[in-house]
Amino acid sequence: MGKRRGFDTIAVHGGQFPDQAVGARAVPIYQSTAFVFKNADHAARLFAQEESGPIYTRIGNPTNSVLEDRLAQLEGAEAGLVTSSGMAAILLALLNCTRAGDSIIAGSQLYGGTYNLLSKTLPRYGVNCAFVDASDLNGWAEAIRNVPRAKAVFIETPGNPNLNWVDLPAVASLARQAGLVTIVDNTLNTPYLFRPLDHGADVVVHSATKFLGGHGTAIAGAIAGPIDFIIQARADLHRDLGTTLAPFNAFLILLGLETLSLRIERHCQNALAVARFLESHPAVAWVRYPGLGSHPDRELALRLSPKGQGAIVTFGVKGGFEAAKRVQDNVRLFSLLANIGDAKSLIVHPASTTHEQLNSEQCRSAGVTGDLIRLSVGIETLDDLLDDLDRSLKRAVI
């Protein structure tokens, strides 16, 4: 076996060879619903999973297969599965290890859509969730010991939008001892900054829509983990629920992966500079960014993710809820929309958008306050970003 290729080489070449039919260097888009069998025996072998190969795009597609293999290699996993969205990936991963009557244990600092899935939607079908303070190791230990029929631990690290880091090696160790599967949403970090499987996680999920794609052009999700877990998720859930990723969207995510490390490096540089600028701004009450000395989890974040702390910065505006909304109305370069991970800089007010469906207690648990603004800092010229924020803050608050 030869030397393992580097991250950037895998991001450009992983899972693919030049097309044998016509020599295409780029990954072809196999825009086909189904694929011709060589003969009846070949069809039977494929359906019996005695031989690998494409059957029907709802189950698998050659373009999607390249993306699945490439992401698995980047995360250090045995196998991968791509889905129609990040929420579909989370749903499949959780359902793959639970049944009605089982429970999930999750850190409370989560993306609003995930919190809603765990607190409202899954319980309708008999799968309950116990939430714990993600930073409280004793709370994790107590829940893992006492929550009835717990089957999985679900973690975002860092949490979105609170940007708290979880001591994943410690939590994953507790979960493994109790026979629980540890699932980590690695959307905010990407495997370039952090590989959860290297720190004890069993399964990784992504909203590939975000940094993996990087250009706001395709909705996609991904799961990476043990081959048996992926085979079961594909055969039992992905097939039946129809959480299929369009081949063209897989192609767009593959294009994004080719420049992932270059973009993430610039994202990190700009985000740290923006966070430092906001810390000194008179209109800003507080700033959260794991790369700042003021962040409570900085030491843990630097230990687990030494290459950088990502693109997301959150801060509180003096003047509270209404002032935070005014800041959004005054930006010109930042785009006001509900997304992260674009090459362009984005801004949103979670309390009135992404976490709007949560009640006040749930928002407090998730770390979402009325004055909080979330930035997804892009790769533009830094001075232009700082000028835009400065002007907006002064008009909204000062």
Coordinates of C-alpha atoms in Angstrom, one line a residue:
M1 CA 0.0 0.0 0.0
G2 CA 1.4 3.4 -1.0
K3 CA 1.8 6.5 1.0
R4 CA -1.5 8.1 2.0
R5 CA -2.2 11.2 -0.1
G6 CA -2.4 14.7 1.4
F7 CA -5.7 16.5 2.1
D8 CA -5.5 18.8 -0.9
T9 CA -4.7 16.0 -3.3
I10 CA -7.7 14.0 -2.0
A11 CA -9.9 17.1 -2.2
V12 CA -9.1 17.3 -5.9
H13 CA -8.7 13.7 -7.0
G14 CA -10.3 11.4 -4.3
G15 CA -12.7 8.8 -5.6
Q16 CA -12.2 9.5 -9.2
F17 CA -10.2 8.6 -12.3
P18 CA -10.5 10.1 -15.8
D19 CA -13.6 8.8 -17.5
Q20 CA -12.8 5.6 -19.4
A21 CA -15.4 6.2 -22.1
V22 CA -14.3 9.5 -23.5
G23 CA -11.4 10.6 -21.2
A24 CA -13.2 13.4 -19.4
R25 CA -11.0 14.8 -16.7
A26 CA -13.8 16.4 -14.7
V27 CA -16.3 14.2 -12.9
P28 CA -19.2 13.4 -15.4
I29 CA -22.7 14.3 -14.4
Y30 CA -24.7 11.0 -14.8
Q31 CA -28.1 12.6 -15.3
S32 CA -29.9 9.3 -15.5
T33 CA -32.7 7.8 -13.4
A34 CA -31.6 4.2 -14.0
F35 CA -28.7 2.1 -15.4
V36 CA -28.8 -0.8 -17.9
F37 CA -27.9 -4.2 -16.6
K38 CA -25.5 -6.4 -18.6
N39 CA -27.9 -9.4 -18.3
A40 CA -30.4 -10.9 -15.9
D41 CA -27.7 -12.4 -13.6
H42 CA -25.9 -9.1 -13.4
A43 CA -29.2 -7.4 -12.3
A44 CA -29.8 -10.1 -9.7
R45 CA -26.3 -9.8 -8.3
L46 CA -26.6 -6.0 -7.9
F47 CA -30.0 -6.3 -6.1
A48 CA -28.6 -9.0 -3.8
Q49 CA -25.6 -6.7 -3.0
E50 CA -23.2 -9.4 -4.2
E51 CA -21.7 -6.9 -6.7
S52 CA -21.5 -3.1 -6.5
G53 CA -22.7 -0.9 -9.3
P54 CA -25.5 1.7 -10.1
I55 CA -29.1 0.5 -10.3
Y56 CA -31.4 3.5 -9.8
T57 CA -30.4 7.0 -8.8
R58 CA -32.7 7.1 -5.8
I59 CA -30.3 4.5 -4.3
G60 CA -27.0 5.6 -5.8
N61 CA -25.5 7.3 -8.8
P62 CA -21.9 7.3 -10.2
T63 CA -21.5 11.1 -9.8
N64 CA -22.8 10.9 -6.2
S65 CA -20.5 7.9 -5.6
V66 CA -17.4 10.0 -6.3
L67 CA -18.5 12.6 -3.8
E68 CA -19.3 9.9 -1.2
D69 CA -15.8 8.4 -1.6
R70 CA -14.0 11.7 -1.6
L71 CA -15.8 13.0 1.6
A72 CA -15.2 9.6 3.3
Q73 CA -11.4 9.9 2.5
L74 CA -11.3 13.5 3.8
E75 CA -13.0 12.6 7.1
G76 CA -10.9 9.4 7.5
A77 CA -14.1 7.2 7.3
E78 CA -14.7 3.8 5.8
A79 CA -17.6 5.0 3.6
G80 CA -19.9 7.9 2.9
L81 CA -23.5 8.6 1.8
V82 CA -24.7 11.9 0.3
T83 CA -28.3 13.1 0.8
S84 CA -30.7 15.8 -0.4
S85 CA -29.8 18.2 2.4
G86 CA -28.0 18.5 5.7
M87 CA -31.2 17.9 7.6
A88 CA -31.7 14.7 5.6
A89 CA -28.3 13.5 6.6
I90 CA -28.9 14.2 10.3
L91 CA -32.3 12.4 10.1
L92 CA -30.9 9.3 8.5
A93 CA -27.9 9.1 10.9
L94 CA -30.2 9.3 13.9
L95 CA -32.9 7.0 12.6
N96 CA -30.2 4.5 11.6
C97 CA -29.4 3.8 15.3
T98 CA -32.8 4.3 17.0
R99 CA -36.3 2.8 17.0
A100 CA -39.5 4.0 18.6
G101 CA -39.0 4.1 22.3
D102 CA -35.3 4.9 22.1
S103 CA -33.7 8.2 23.1
I104 CA -31.0 10.5 21.9
I105 CA -28.8 12.7 24.1
A106 CA -27.8 16.0 22.5
G107 CA -26.0 19.2 23.4
S108 CA -28.5 22.0 23.7
Q109 CA -26.5 24.5 21.7
L110 CA -27.7 23.5 18.3
Y111 CA -28.7 24.9 14.9
G112 CA -32.4 25.7 15.2
G113 CA -33.6 23.2 12.6
T114 CA -31.8 20.4 14.4
Y115 CA -33.2 21.4 17.7
N116 CA -36.7 21.4 16.3
L117 CA -36.1 18.0 14.7
L118 CA -35.0 16.6 18.1
S119 CA -37.4 18.3 20.3
K120 CA -40.6 18.2 18.2
T121 CA -40.5 16.1 15.1
L122 CA -38.8 12.9 16.2
P123 CA -40.8 12.6 19.4
R124 CA -44.0 12.4 17.3
Y125 CA -42.6 9.1 16.1
G126 CA -41.5 7.7 19.4
V127 CA -37.8 8.8 19.4
N128 CA -37.1 11.2 22.3
C129 CA -34.2 13.5 23.1
A130 CA -32.6 14.6 26.3
F131 CA -30.7 17.9 26.0
V132 CA -27.7 18.7 28.2
D133 CA -25.4 21.7 28.5
A134 CA -22.8 20.8 25.9
S135 CA -20.0 22.2 28.0
D136 CA -20.9 20.3 31.1
L137 CA -19.0 16.9 31.1
N138 CA -20.8 15.8 34.3
G139 CA -24.1 16.5 32.7
W140 CA -23.1 14.3 29.7
A141 CA -22.0 11.5 32.1
E142 CA -25.3 11.7 34.1
A143 CA -27.4 11.7 31.0
I144 CA -25.5 8.8 29.4
R145 CA -26.0 6.8 32.7
N146 CA -29.6 7.6 33.3
V147 CA -31.6 8.4 30.1
P148 CA -33.7 5.4 29.3
R149 CA -33.0 3.4 26.1
A150 CA -30.4 6.0 25.0
K151 CA -28.8 4.9 21.7
A152 CA -26.9 7.9 20.4
V153 CA -25.1 11.1 21.4
F154 CA -25.5 14.0 19.0
I155 CA -23.0 16.9 19.1
E156 CA -22.3 20.1 17.2
T157 CA -18.8 21.4 17.9
P158 CA -18.7 24.3 17.7
G159 CA -22.4 24.8 18.3
N160 CA -24.4 27.0 15.9
P161 CA -24.6 29.9 16.6
N162 CA -23.3 29.8 20.2
L163 CA -19.8 28.7 19.1
N164 CA -19.2 26.6 22.2
W165 CA -16.8 23.7 21.9
V166 CA -17.5 20.2 23.3
D167 CA -14.8 18.0 24.8
L168 CA -15.5 15.4 22.1
P169 CA -12.8 12.9 23.2
A170 CA -14.2 12.8 26.7
V171 CA -17.9 12.6 25.7
A172 CA -17.2 10.0 23.0
S173 CA -15.3 7.9 25.5
L174 CA -18.3 8.0 27.9
A175 CA -20.7 7.1 25.1
R176 CA -18.6 4.2 23.8
Q177 CA -18.4 2.7 27.3
A178 CA -22.2 2.7 27.5
G179 CA -22.6 1.3 23.9
L180 CA -23.9 4.6 22.4
V181 CA -23.1 5.9 18.9
T182 CA -21.5 9.3 18.8
I183 CA -22.7 11.5 15.9
V184 CA -21.0 14.8 15.2
D185 CA -22.2 17.6 12.9
N186 CA -18.9 18.9 11.4
T187 CA -20.5 21.5 9.1
L188 CA -18.8 24.5 10.7
N189 CA -15.3 23.1 10.8
T190 CA -15.1 20.9 7.7
P191 CA -12.6 18.0 7.8
Y192 CA -9.8 20.5 6.9
L193 CA -10.0 22.1 10.4
F194 CA -11.2 19.1 12.4
R195 CA -11.9 15.4 11.9
P196 CA -14.3 14.1 14.6
L197 CA -13.5 10.4 13.9
D198 CA -9.9 11.1 14.9
H199 CA -11.2 12.2 18.3
G200 CA -13.5 9.3 19.2
A201 CA -16.7 10.0 17.1
D202 CA -18.3 7.2 15.3
V203 CA -20.3 9.0 12.6
V204 CA -19.9 12.5 11.0
V205 CA -22.7 14.5 9.3
H206 CA -22.5 17.6 7.2
S207 CA -24.7 20.2 5.6
A208 CA -22.6 20.1 2.4
T209 CA -24.6 23.1 1.3
K210 CA -22.3 25.2 3.4
F211 CA -18.5 25.2 3.3
L212 CA -18.0 22.0 1.4
G213 CA -19.8 23.5 -1.6
G214 CA -18.8 27.0 -0.6
H215 CA -20.7 29.0 -3.2
G216 CA -24.4 28.9 -2.2
T217 CA -25.5 27.0 -5.3
A218 CA -26.5 23.6 -4.1
I219 CA -28.4 22.0 -1.2
A220 CA -26.7 18.8 -0.1
G221 CA -26.0 16.6 3.0
A222 CA -23.5 13.9 3.8
I223 CA -22.8 11.1 6.3
A224 CA -19.4 9.5 6.8
G225 CA -18.7 6.5 9.1
P226 CA -18.3 2.8 9.3
I227 CA -19.1 0.8 6.2
D228 CA -21.8 -1.3 8.0
F229 CA -23.5 1.9 9.2
I230 CA -23.5 3.5 5.8
I231 CA -24.8 0.3 4.0
Q232 CA -27.7 0.1 6.5
A233 CA -28.5 3.8 6.1
R234 CA -28.5 3.5 2.3
A235 CA -30.4 0.2 2.1
D236 CA -33.1 0.7 4.8
L237 CA -33.6 4.5 5.0
H238 CA -32.1 6.4 2.1
R239 CA -33.9 4.0 -0.4
D240 CA -37.2 4.1 1.3
L241 CA -37.4 7.8 2.3
G242 CA -36.1 9.1 -1.0
T243 CA -33.5 11.5 0.4
T244 CA -31.6 11.5 -2.9
L245 CA -29.1 14.1 -3.9
A246 CA -29.4 15.3 -7.5
P247 CA -26.3 14.3 -9.5
F248 CA -25.8 17.9 -10.7
N249 CA -25.7 19.1 -7.0
A250 CA -23.1 16.4 -6.3
F251 CA -21.1 17.8 -9.2
L252 CA -21.3 21.3 -7.7
I253 CA -20.2 20.1 -4.2
L254 CA -17.3 18.3 -5.9
L255 CA -16.2 21.6 -7.5
G256 CA -16.3 23.3 -4.1
L257 CA -14.2 20.6 -2.5
E258 CA -11.3 21.3 -4.9
T259 CA -10.7 24.7 -3.3
L260 CA -11.9 23.8 0.3
S261 CA -8.6 24.3 2.1
L262 CA -7.8 27.6 0.2
R263 CA -11.2 29.0 1.1
I264 CA -11.1 27.9 4.7
E265 CA -7.7 29.4 5.3
R266 CA -9.0 32.8 4.1
H267 CA -12.3 32.4 6.0
C268 CA -10.3 31.9 9.2
Q269 CA -8.0 34.8 8.6
N270 CA -10.9 37.2 7.9
A271 CA -13.1 35.9 10.7
L272 CA -10.4 36.4 13.4
A273 CA -9.7 39.9 12.2
V274 CA -13.4 40.7 12.2
A275 CA -13.8 39.3 15.7
R276 CA -10.9 41.5 17.0
F277 CA -12.4 44.5 15.3
L278 CA -15.8 44.0 16.8
E279 CA -14.3 43.5 20.3
S280 CA -13.1 47.1 20.2
H281 CA -16.2 48.6 18.6
P282 CA -18.2 50.9 20.9
A283 CA -21.5 49.6 19.5
V284 CA -20.8 46.0 20.4
A285 CA -21.6 44.6 23.8
W286 CA -19.8 41.2 23.4
V287 CA -18.1 38.9 20.8
R288 CA -17.9 35.2 20.6
Y289 CA -15.2 33.6 18.4
P290 CA -13.1 30.6 19.6
G291 CA -9.9 32.2 18.3
L292 CA -10.2 35.1 20.8
G293 CA -8.6 35.0 24.2
S294 CA -12.0 36.0 25.7
H295 CA -13.7 32.8 24.5
P296 CA -14.3 30.3 27.4
D297 CA -13.5 27.3 25.2
R298 CA -10.4 28.8 23.5
E299 CA -7.9 26.3 24.9
L300 CA -10.1 23.3 23.9
A301 CA -10.8 24.7 20.5
L302 CA -7.1 25.3 19.8
R303 CA -6.2 21.8 20.9
L304 CA -8.8 20.1 18.8
S305 CA -8.6 22.5 15.8
P306 CA -5.1 24.0 15.7
K307 CA -5.4 25.1 12.0
G308 CA -8.1 27.7 12.7
Q309 CA -11.5 28.5 14.2
G310 CA -13.6 28.8 11.2
A311 CA -15.7 31.5 9.6
I312 CA -18.6 32.1 12.1
V313 CA -18.5 35.0 14.4
T314 CA -21.4 36.0 16.7
F315 CA -21.7 39.2 18.7
G316 CA -24.2 41.2 20.7
V317 CA -25.3 44.7 19.7
K318 CA -25.8 47.4 22.3
G319 CA -29.5 48.3 22.1
G320 CA -30.7 44.7 22.0
F321 CA -33.3 43.0 19.6
E322 CA -34.3 46.1 17.6
A323 CA -30.8 47.4 17.2
A324 CA -29.6 44.0 16.0
K325 CA -32.3 44.1 13.3
R326 CA -31.2 47.6 12.3
V327 CA -27.6 46.4 11.8
Q328 CA -28.8 43.9 9.2
D329 CA -30.8 46.6 7.4
N330 CA -27.7 48.8 7.0
V331 CA -25.1 46.4 5.6
R332 CA -24.2 46.7 2.0
L333 CA -21.5 44.0 1.4
F334 CA -22.7 41.4 3.9
S335 CA -25.8 39.6 2.5
L336 CA -28.8 39.2 4.8
L337 CA -29.9 35.6 4.3
A338 CA -30.3 32.3 6.3
N339 CA -27.2 30.4 5.3
I340 CA -23.5 30.1 6.2
G341 CA -20.4 28.9 4.5
D342 CA -20.6 30.9 1.3
A343 CA -17.5 32.6 -0.2
K344 CA -19.6 35.8 0.2
S345 CA -20.0 37.3 3.7
L346 CA -23.4 36.7 5.2
I347 CA -25.4 38.1 8.2
V348 CA -28.5 37.0 10.1
H349 CA -30.4 37.6 13.4
P350 CA -31.1 34.1 14.7
A351 CA -33.7 35.1 17.3
S352 CA -36.0 36.3 14.5
T353 CA -35.1 33.8 11.8
T354 CA -33.2 30.5 12.2
H355 CA -34.3 30.0 15.9
E356 CA -37.6 31.7 15.6
Q357 CA -39.5 28.5 16.1
L358 CA -38.0 27.9 19.6
N359 CA -39.6 29.3 22.7
S360 CA -37.7 31.7 25.1
E361 CA -36.4 28.9 27.3
Q362 CA -35.2 26.8 24.4
C363 CA -33.5 29.9 22.9
R364 CA -31.7 30.5 26.2
S365 CA -30.6 26.9 26.3
A366 CA -29.3 27.2 22.8
G367 CA -27.5 30.4 23.7
V368 CA -29.6 32.6 21.4
T369 CA -30.3 36.1 22.7
G370 CA -32.2 38.9 21.2
D371 CA -29.1 41.0 20.6
L372 CA -27.1 38.2 18.9
I373 CA -26.0 38.6 15.3
R374 CA -24.3 35.7 13.4
L375 CA -21.8 36.5 10.7
S376 CA -20.5 34.0 8.2
V377 CA -17.3 35.8 7.2
G378 CA -16.4 35.4 3.6
I379 CA -13.2 35.6 1.6
E380 CA -13.6 39.3 0.4
T381 CA -11.0 42.0 1.0
L382 CA -10.8 42.4 4.8
D383 CA -10.9 46.2 4.8
D384 CA -14.1 46.2 2.8
L385 CA -15.8 43.9 5.4
L386 CA -14.6 46.1 8.3
D387 CA -15.9 49.2 6.6
D388 CA -19.3 47.7 6.0
L389 CA -19.7 46.5 9.6
D390 CA -18.4 49.8 11.0
R391 CA -20.9 51.9 8.9
S392 CA -23.8 49.6 9.7
L393 CA -23.1 49.5 13.5
K394 CA -22.7 53.3 13.7
R395 CA -26.0 53.9 11.9
A396 CA -27.9 51.3 13.9
V397 CA -26.6 52.0 17.4
I398 CA -24.4 55.1 17.9

